[in-house]
Short mmCIF file of C-alpha atoms in Angstrom, two decimals:
data_model
loop_
_atom_site.label_atom_id
_atom_site.label_comp_id
_atom_site.label_asym_id
_atom_site.label_seq_id
_atom_site.Cartn_x
_atom_site.Cartn_y
_atom_site.Cartn_z
CA UNK A 19 13.45 20.91 16.40
CA UNK A 20 10.66 21.56 13.88
CA UNK A 21 9.56 24.54 11.80
CA UNK A 22 6.16 24.95 10.86
CA UNK A 23 5.31 26.12 7.24
CA UNK A 24 1.60 26.72 6.20
CA UNK A 25 0.15 27.40 2.76
CA UNK A 26 -2.96 27.88 1.17
CA UNK A 27 -3.88 25.89 -1.92
CA UNK A 28 -6.96 26.08 -3.87
CA UNK A 29 -8.62 27.36 -0.70
CA UNK A 30 -7.24 24.57 1.48
CA UNK A 31 -4.63 24.84 4.34
CA UNK A 32 -1.73 22.71 4.17
CA UNK A 33 0.95 22.59 7.01
CA UNK A 34 4.26 20.98 6.74
CA UNK A 35 6.43 20.36 9.81
CA UNK A 36 10.03 20.19 8.63
CA UNK A 37 13.33 20.18 10.53
CA UNK A 38 14.28 23.64 11.59
CA UNK A 39 17.60 23.63 9.47
CA UNK A 40 15.57 22.90 6.17
CA UNK A 41 15.68 25.92 3.84
CA UNK A 42 12.22 25.99 2.34
CA UNK A 43 13.18 29.03 0.21
CA UNK A 44 15.73 26.95 -1.73
CA UNK A 45 14.25 23.60 -1.17
CA UNK A 46 10.43 24.54 -2.05
CA UNK A 47 10.58 27.73 -4.27
CA UNK A 48 7.27 26.56 -5.76
CA UNK A 49 5.58 26.94 -2.52
CA UNK A 50 6.46 30.56 -2.00
CA UNK A 51 3.42 32.20 -3.57
CA UNK A 52 1.21 30.03 -1.48
CA UNK A 53 2.61 30.94 2.02
CA UNK A 54 -0.08 31.69 4.49
CA UNK A 55 -0.31 33.05 7.94
CA UNK A 56 -2.53 30.15 9.15
CA UNK A 57 -0.29 29.61 12.25
CA UNK A 58 -1.04 33.07 13.58
CA UNK A 59 -2.62 32.78 17.00
CA UNK A 60 -6.04 34.22 15.88
CA UNK A 61 -6.44 32.08 12.86
CA UNK A 62 -7.82 29.30 14.97
CA UNK A 63 -8.18 26.85 11.71
CA UNK A 64 -6.98 23.31 11.47
CA UNK A 65 -5.36 22.54 8.27
CA UNK A 66 -6.94 20.36 5.66
CA UNK A 67 -3.58 18.36 5.31
CA UNK A 68 -0.69 18.08 8.01
CA UNK A 69 2.52 16.48 6.52
CA UNK A 70 5.11 16.12 9.23
CA UNK A 71 8.90 15.04 8.87
CA UNK A 72 10.20 12.31 11.22
CA UNK A 73 13.64 11.01 11.58
CA UNK A 74 12.95 7.22 10.99
CA UNK A 75 10.06 5.31 9.35
CA UNK A 76 9.91 1.52 8.67
CA UNK A 77 7.47 -0.10 6.17
CA UNK A 78 5.76 -3.05 8.03
CA UNK A 79 6.46 -6.35 6.91
CA UNK A 80 2.86 -7.12 6.20
CA UNK A 81 2.31 -4.20 3.94
CA UNK A 82 0.48 -5.16 0.68
CA UNK A 83 1.99 -3.59 -2.58
CA UNK A 84 -0.93 -2.16 -4.53
CA UNK A 85 0.90 -0.55 -7.52
CA UNK A 86 3.93 1.29 -8.70
CA UNK A 87 4.38 4.03 -11.37
CA UNK A 88 7.09 6.16 -13.05
CA UNK A 89 6.77 9.87 -13.75
CA UNK A 90 8.94 12.89 -14.14
CA UNK A 91 9.07 12.90 -10.28
CA UNK A 92 10.60 9.48 -9.96
CA UNK A 93 9.23 6.15 -8.99
CA UNK A 94 6.22 6.09 -6.61
CA UNK A 95 5.12 2.66 -4.99
CA UNK A 96 1.85 2.49 -2.93
CA UNK A 97 1.11 0.32 -0.20
CA UNK A 98 -1.65 -0.64 2.08
CA UNK A 99 -1.50 -1.87 5.80
CA UNK A 100 -3.88 -1.95 8.49
CA UNK A 101 -6.10 0.67 7.15
CA UNK A 102 -3.37 3.01 6.35
CA UNK A 103 -1.75 3.93 2.99
CA UNK A 104 2.09 4.11 2.56
CA UNK A 105 3.89 5.78 -0.29
CA UNK A 106 7.49 5.19 -1.12
CA UNK A 107 9.35 7.64 -3.71
CA UNK A 108 12.63 7.37 -5.12
CA UNK A 109 13.94 10.46 -7.17
CA UNK A 110 17.49 10.59 -8.48
CA UNK A 111 18.62 8.43 -5.40
CA UNK A 112 16.75 10.47 -2.90
CA UNK A 113 14.44 8.00 -1.14
CA UNK A 114 11.33 8.82 0.93
CA UNK A 115 8.72 6.83 2.77
CA UNK A 116 5.38 8.16 4.07
CA UNK A 117 2.70 6.75 6.16
CA UNK A 118 -0.75 8.34 5.62
CA UNK A 119 -3.80 8.23 7.96
CA UNK A 120 -6.90 6.50 7.01
CA UNK A 121 -8.72 9.83 6.12
CA UNK A 122 -5.69 11.27 4.42
CA UNK A 123 -5.74 14.33 6.38
CA UNK A 124 -2.29 13.46 8.24
CA UNK A 125 0.90 11.91 7.30
CA UNK A 126 4.32 11.37 8.52
CA UNK A 127 7.46 10.95 6.30
CA UNK A 128 11.09 10.42 6.26
CA UNK A 129 13.88 11.57 3.88
CA UNK A 130 17.26 12.89 4.02
CA UNK A 131 16.58 16.66 4.01
CA UNK A 132 20.27 17.32 3.33
CA UNK A 133 20.10 15.67 -0.13
CA UNK A 134 20.14 17.99 -3.19
CA UNK A 135 16.75 16.76 -4.23
CA UNK A 136 14.85 16.57 -1.06
CA UNK A 137 12.63 19.53 -1.75
CA UNK A 138 11.46 17.78 -4.98
CA UNK A 139 10.72 14.77 -3.06
CA UNK A 140 8.87 16.66 -0.42
CA UNK A 141 6.93 18.55 -3.03
CA UNK A 142 5.93 15.24 -4.77
CA UNK A 143 4.66 13.75 -1.50
CA UNK A 144 2.60 16.76 -0.74
CA UNK A 145 1.08 16.65 -4.31
CA UNK A 146 0.11 12.95 -3.99
CA UNK A 147 -1.58 13.94 -0.75
CA UNK A 148 -3.28 17.07 -1.95
CA UNK A 149 -4.88 15.10 -4.86
CA UNK A 150 -6.61 12.92 -2.45
CA UNK A 151 -7.73 15.60 0.06
CA UNK A 152 -9.01 17.76 -2.55
CA UNK A 153 -11.58 15.25 -3.43
CA UNK A 154 -13.21 15.65 0.07
CA UNK A 155 -13.77 19.34 -0.55
CA UNK A 156 -15.64 19.08 -3.80
CA UNK A 157 -12.43 19.11 -5.90
CA UNK A 158 -10.34 17.34 -8.38
CA UNK A 159 -6.71 17.58 -9.27
CA UNK A 160 -6.47 17.28 -13.13
CA UNK A 161 -3.22 16.43 -14.99
CA UNK A 162 -3.64 19.32 -17.63
CA UNK A 163 -2.42 22.66 -18.73
CA UNK A 164 -4.66 25.43 -18.01
CA UNK A 165 -4.82 29.22 -19.40
CA UNK A 166 -6.88 32.18 -18.41
CA UNK A 167 -8.34 34.22 -21.29
CA UNK A 168 -10.70 37.22 -20.40
CA UNK A 169 -10.84 36.14 -16.75
CA UNK A 170 -12.13 32.62 -17.64
CA UNK A 171 -9.92 29.36 -17.47
CA UNK A 172 -9.50 26.62 -19.99
CA UNK A 173 -8.20 23.20 -19.30
CA UNK A 174 -6.29 20.95 -21.98
CA UNK A 175 -5.99 17.46 -21.18
CA UNK A 176 -4.16 14.54 -23.22
CA UNK A 177 -1.91 11.56 -23.06
CA UNK A 178 1.70 12.33 -22.35
CA UNK A 179 3.27 13.92 -25.42
CA UNK A 180 -0.05 14.96 -26.84
CA UNK A 181 0.93 18.66 -26.55
CA UNK A 182 -0.97 20.08 -23.73
CA UNK A 183 1.62 22.67 -23.10
CA UNK A 184 2.08 23.61 -26.88
CA UNK A 185 -1.64 24.14 -27.19
CA UNK A 186 -1.53 26.49 -24.18
CA UNK A 187 1.16 28.48 -25.70
CA UNK A 188 -0.69 28.43 -29.04
CA UNK A 189 -3.81 30.13 -27.08
CA UNK A 190 -1.28 32.68 -25.37
CA UNK A 191 0.06 33.61 -28.98
CA UNK A 192 -3.23 33.64 -30.62
CA UNK A 193 -5.25 35.51 -28.23
CA UNK A 194 -3.43 38.60 -26.61
CA UNK A 195 -3.76 38.91 -22.89
CA UNK A 196 -4.09 35.06 -22.32
CA UNK A 197 -1.90 33.84 -19.57
CA UNK A 198 -0.75 30.43 -18.36
CA UNK A 199 -2.29 29.41 -14.96
CA UNK A 200 -0.63 26.03 -14.39
CA UNK A 201 1.07 23.65 -16.84
CA UNK A 202 0.59 20.34 -15.09
CA UNK A 203 -1.63 19.94 -12.09
CA UNK A 204 -4.24 22.87 -11.45
CA UNK A 205 -7.02 21.98 -9.23
CA UNK A 206 -10.65 22.40 -9.70
CA UNK A 207 -13.32 22.88 -6.95
CA UNK A 208 -16.98 23.20 -7.26
CA UNK A 209 -17.92 26.22 -5.33
CA UNK A 210 -21.35 27.70 -4.59
CA UNK A 211 -20.81 30.24 -7.54
CA UNK A 212 -19.64 27.42 -9.80
CA UNK A 213 -16.46 25.40 -10.77
CA UNK A 214 -13.24 27.34 -10.29
CA UNK A 215 -9.73 26.53 -11.43
CA UNK A 216 -6.79 27.20 -8.96
CA UNK A 217 -2.97 27.34 -9.72
CA UNK A 218 -1.03 25.01 -7.38
CA UNK A 219 2.73 24.57 -6.45
CA UNK A 220 2.88 21.71 -8.93
CA UNK A 221 3.35 22.66 -12.38
CA UNK A 222 5.61 19.74 -13.94
CA UNK A 223 8.78 21.12 -15.65
CA UNK A 224 7.20 24.56 -16.03
CA UNK A 225 8.05 27.03 -13.53
CA UNK A 226 4.46 28.54 -13.27
CA UNK A 227 3.48 28.51 -9.47
CA UNK A 228 0.80 31.05 -9.41
CA UNK A 229 -1.65 31.49 -6.46
CA UNK A 230 -4.39 32.61 -8.81
CA UNK A 231 -7.75 31.26 -9.82
CA UNK A 232 -10.42 31.81 -12.39
CA UNK A 233 -13.95 30.42 -13.22
CA UNK A 234 -13.83 27.28 -15.34
CA UNK A 235 -15.37 27.62 -18.94
CA UNK A 236 -14.03 24.73 -20.75
CA UNK A 237 -12.35 21.52 -20.72
CA UNK A 238 -10.70 19.92 -24.00
CA UNK A 239 -9.12 16.56 -24.60
CA UNK A 240 -6.48 16.87 -27.16
CA UNK A 241 -5.15 14.23 -29.72
CA UNK A 242 -2.73 14.89 -32.53
CA UNK A 243 -4.07 14.74 -35.97
CA UNK A 244 -3.31 15.99 -39.55
CA UNK A 245 -6.14 18.38 -39.28
CA UNK A 246 -7.86 20.52 -36.87
CA UNK A 247 -11.38 19.69 -35.71
CA UNK A 248 -13.44 20.40 -32.47
CA UNK A 249 -16.19 18.10 -31.30
CA UNK A 250 -18.61 19.04 -28.18
CA UNK A 251 -19.43 16.27 -25.81
CA UNK A 252 -21.86 15.76 -23.03
CA UNK A 253 -23.03 13.16 -20.43
CA UNK A 254 -21.03 9.82 -20.43
CA UNK A 255 -18.97 10.90 -23.22
CA UNK A 256 -17.86 14.02 -21.40
CA UNK A 257 -17.19 12.19 -18.16
CA UNK A 258 -15.15 9.36 -20.02
CA UNK A 259 -12.84 12.10 -21.71
CA UNK A 260 -12.20 14.05 -18.49
CA UNK A 261 -11.81 10.80 -16.12
CA UNK A 262 -8.20 9.75 -17.25
CA UNK A 263 -6.63 13.13 -16.38
CA UNK A 264 -8.00 13.05 -12.90
CA UNK A 265 -5.84 12.04 -9.83
CA UNK A 266 -6.96 9.48 -7.28
CA UNK A 267 -5.97 6.60 -5.51
CA UNK A 268 -8.12 4.16 -7.40
CA UNK A 269 -7.63 1.27 -5.07
CA UNK A 270 -9.54 3.34 -2.48
CA UNK A 271 -13.07 2.78 -3.08
CA UNK A 272 -14.38 5.78 -0.96
CA UNK A 273 -12.07 8.34 -2.75
CA UNK A 274 -12.76 6.93 -6.24
CA UNK A 275 -16.49 7.39 -5.50
CA UNK A 276 -15.94 10.85 -4.36
CA UNK A 277 -13.96 11.47 -7.70
CA UNK A 278 -16.79 10.20 -9.79
CA UNK A 279 -19.32 12.20 -7.89
CA UNK A 280 -17.27 15.33 -8.28
CA UNK A 281 -16.44 14.63 -11.88
CA UNK A 282 -20.19 14.03 -12.77
CA UNK A 283 -21.22 17.37 -11.22
CA UNK A 284 -18.34 19.18 -12.86
CA UNK A 285 -19.15 17.77 -16.41
CA UNK A 286 -22.81 18.98 -15.94
CA UNK A 287 -21.62 22.41 -15.12
CA UNK A 288 -18.68 23.03 -17.68
CA UNK A 289 -18.35 22.64 -21.51
CA UNK A 290 -16.36 19.60 -22.55
CA UNK A 291 -14.87 19.11 -25.93
CA UNK A 292 -12.53 16.78 -27.88
CA UNK A 293 -10.12 18.34 -30.26
CA UNK A 294 -8.08 16.78 -33.06
CA UNK A 295 -5.35 19.11 -33.91
CA UNK A 296 -2.08 20.25 -35.45
CA UNK A 297 0.30 22.24 -33.41
CA UNK A 298 -0.73 25.66 -35.28
CA UNK A 299 -2.49 28.81 -34.41
CA UNK A 300 -5.53 27.82 -36.34
CA UNK A 301 -6.03 24.90 -33.91
CA UNK A 302 -6.23 27.44 -30.84
CA UNK A 303 -8.80 29.43 -32.89
CA UNK A 304 -11.02 26.49 -33.66
CA UNK A 305 -10.90 25.36 -30.21
CA UNK A 306 -11.82 28.63 -28.81
CA UNK A 307 -14.66 28.89 -31.30
CA UNK A 308 -15.88 25.43 -30.55
CA UNK A 309 -16.12 26.06 -26.90
CA UNK A 310 -17.91 29.49 -27.26
CA UNK A 311 -20.67 27.99 -29.68
CA UNK A 312 -22.26 25.36 -27.54
#
């Protein structure tokens, strides 16, 4: 038997169909704040993404390996076969396999739900799918840390180890009332009233799973340096600095085109900058002033 679990992330409805015995409160605590009543009879709304557990799933012998990557969530390998995408994930010995429909709106997966890390694996699979589906809704999943100051959101990007989380903490210390929205994978959507950043259930190693949102005021790519310096960007420079932090299955030409279209629009609406910085309070002040003055 299955149990249906519905969530609302960045205004998009996600439905997980999991074995009835799987304890989502323990296995998926990061989804708790995003629980939705979308399954109520009166809702009448189809989910943007449906992810269903199945007891058995086998990768076709003719599947083509696209690429493989390591992250804090394990090793993920991407395959293609007959117009469908396949994902395999191995996290601390817990292995999963997922088959995704051509439009990325539906997926089935198999994993040992009794494994201690099964919840982490299910969360990772849903994160990978959400990053694709949000592109179809004028959005982008961005690998970044994000704070909210005076009801406006600021996103900090950079290579792993650059100090995105540190810079967010510096803003929180430098500007009273500033709060962390998400520390790894916030989502941006371009809505009729402008770009807006949403917290998501995926925040890396930081337990910051907040179902909140705020208008996006600035995006800054960080790099470590022995000094603090802010540089405003526009046009292709702005696009090029934000692009590496955007999540997309780049082998899919349609999705990649949607990413580029969404990102071009985003960079035309939001201030983008480049910040060379030390891990000090002055860096936060210079960054904030730099965004405010252009």
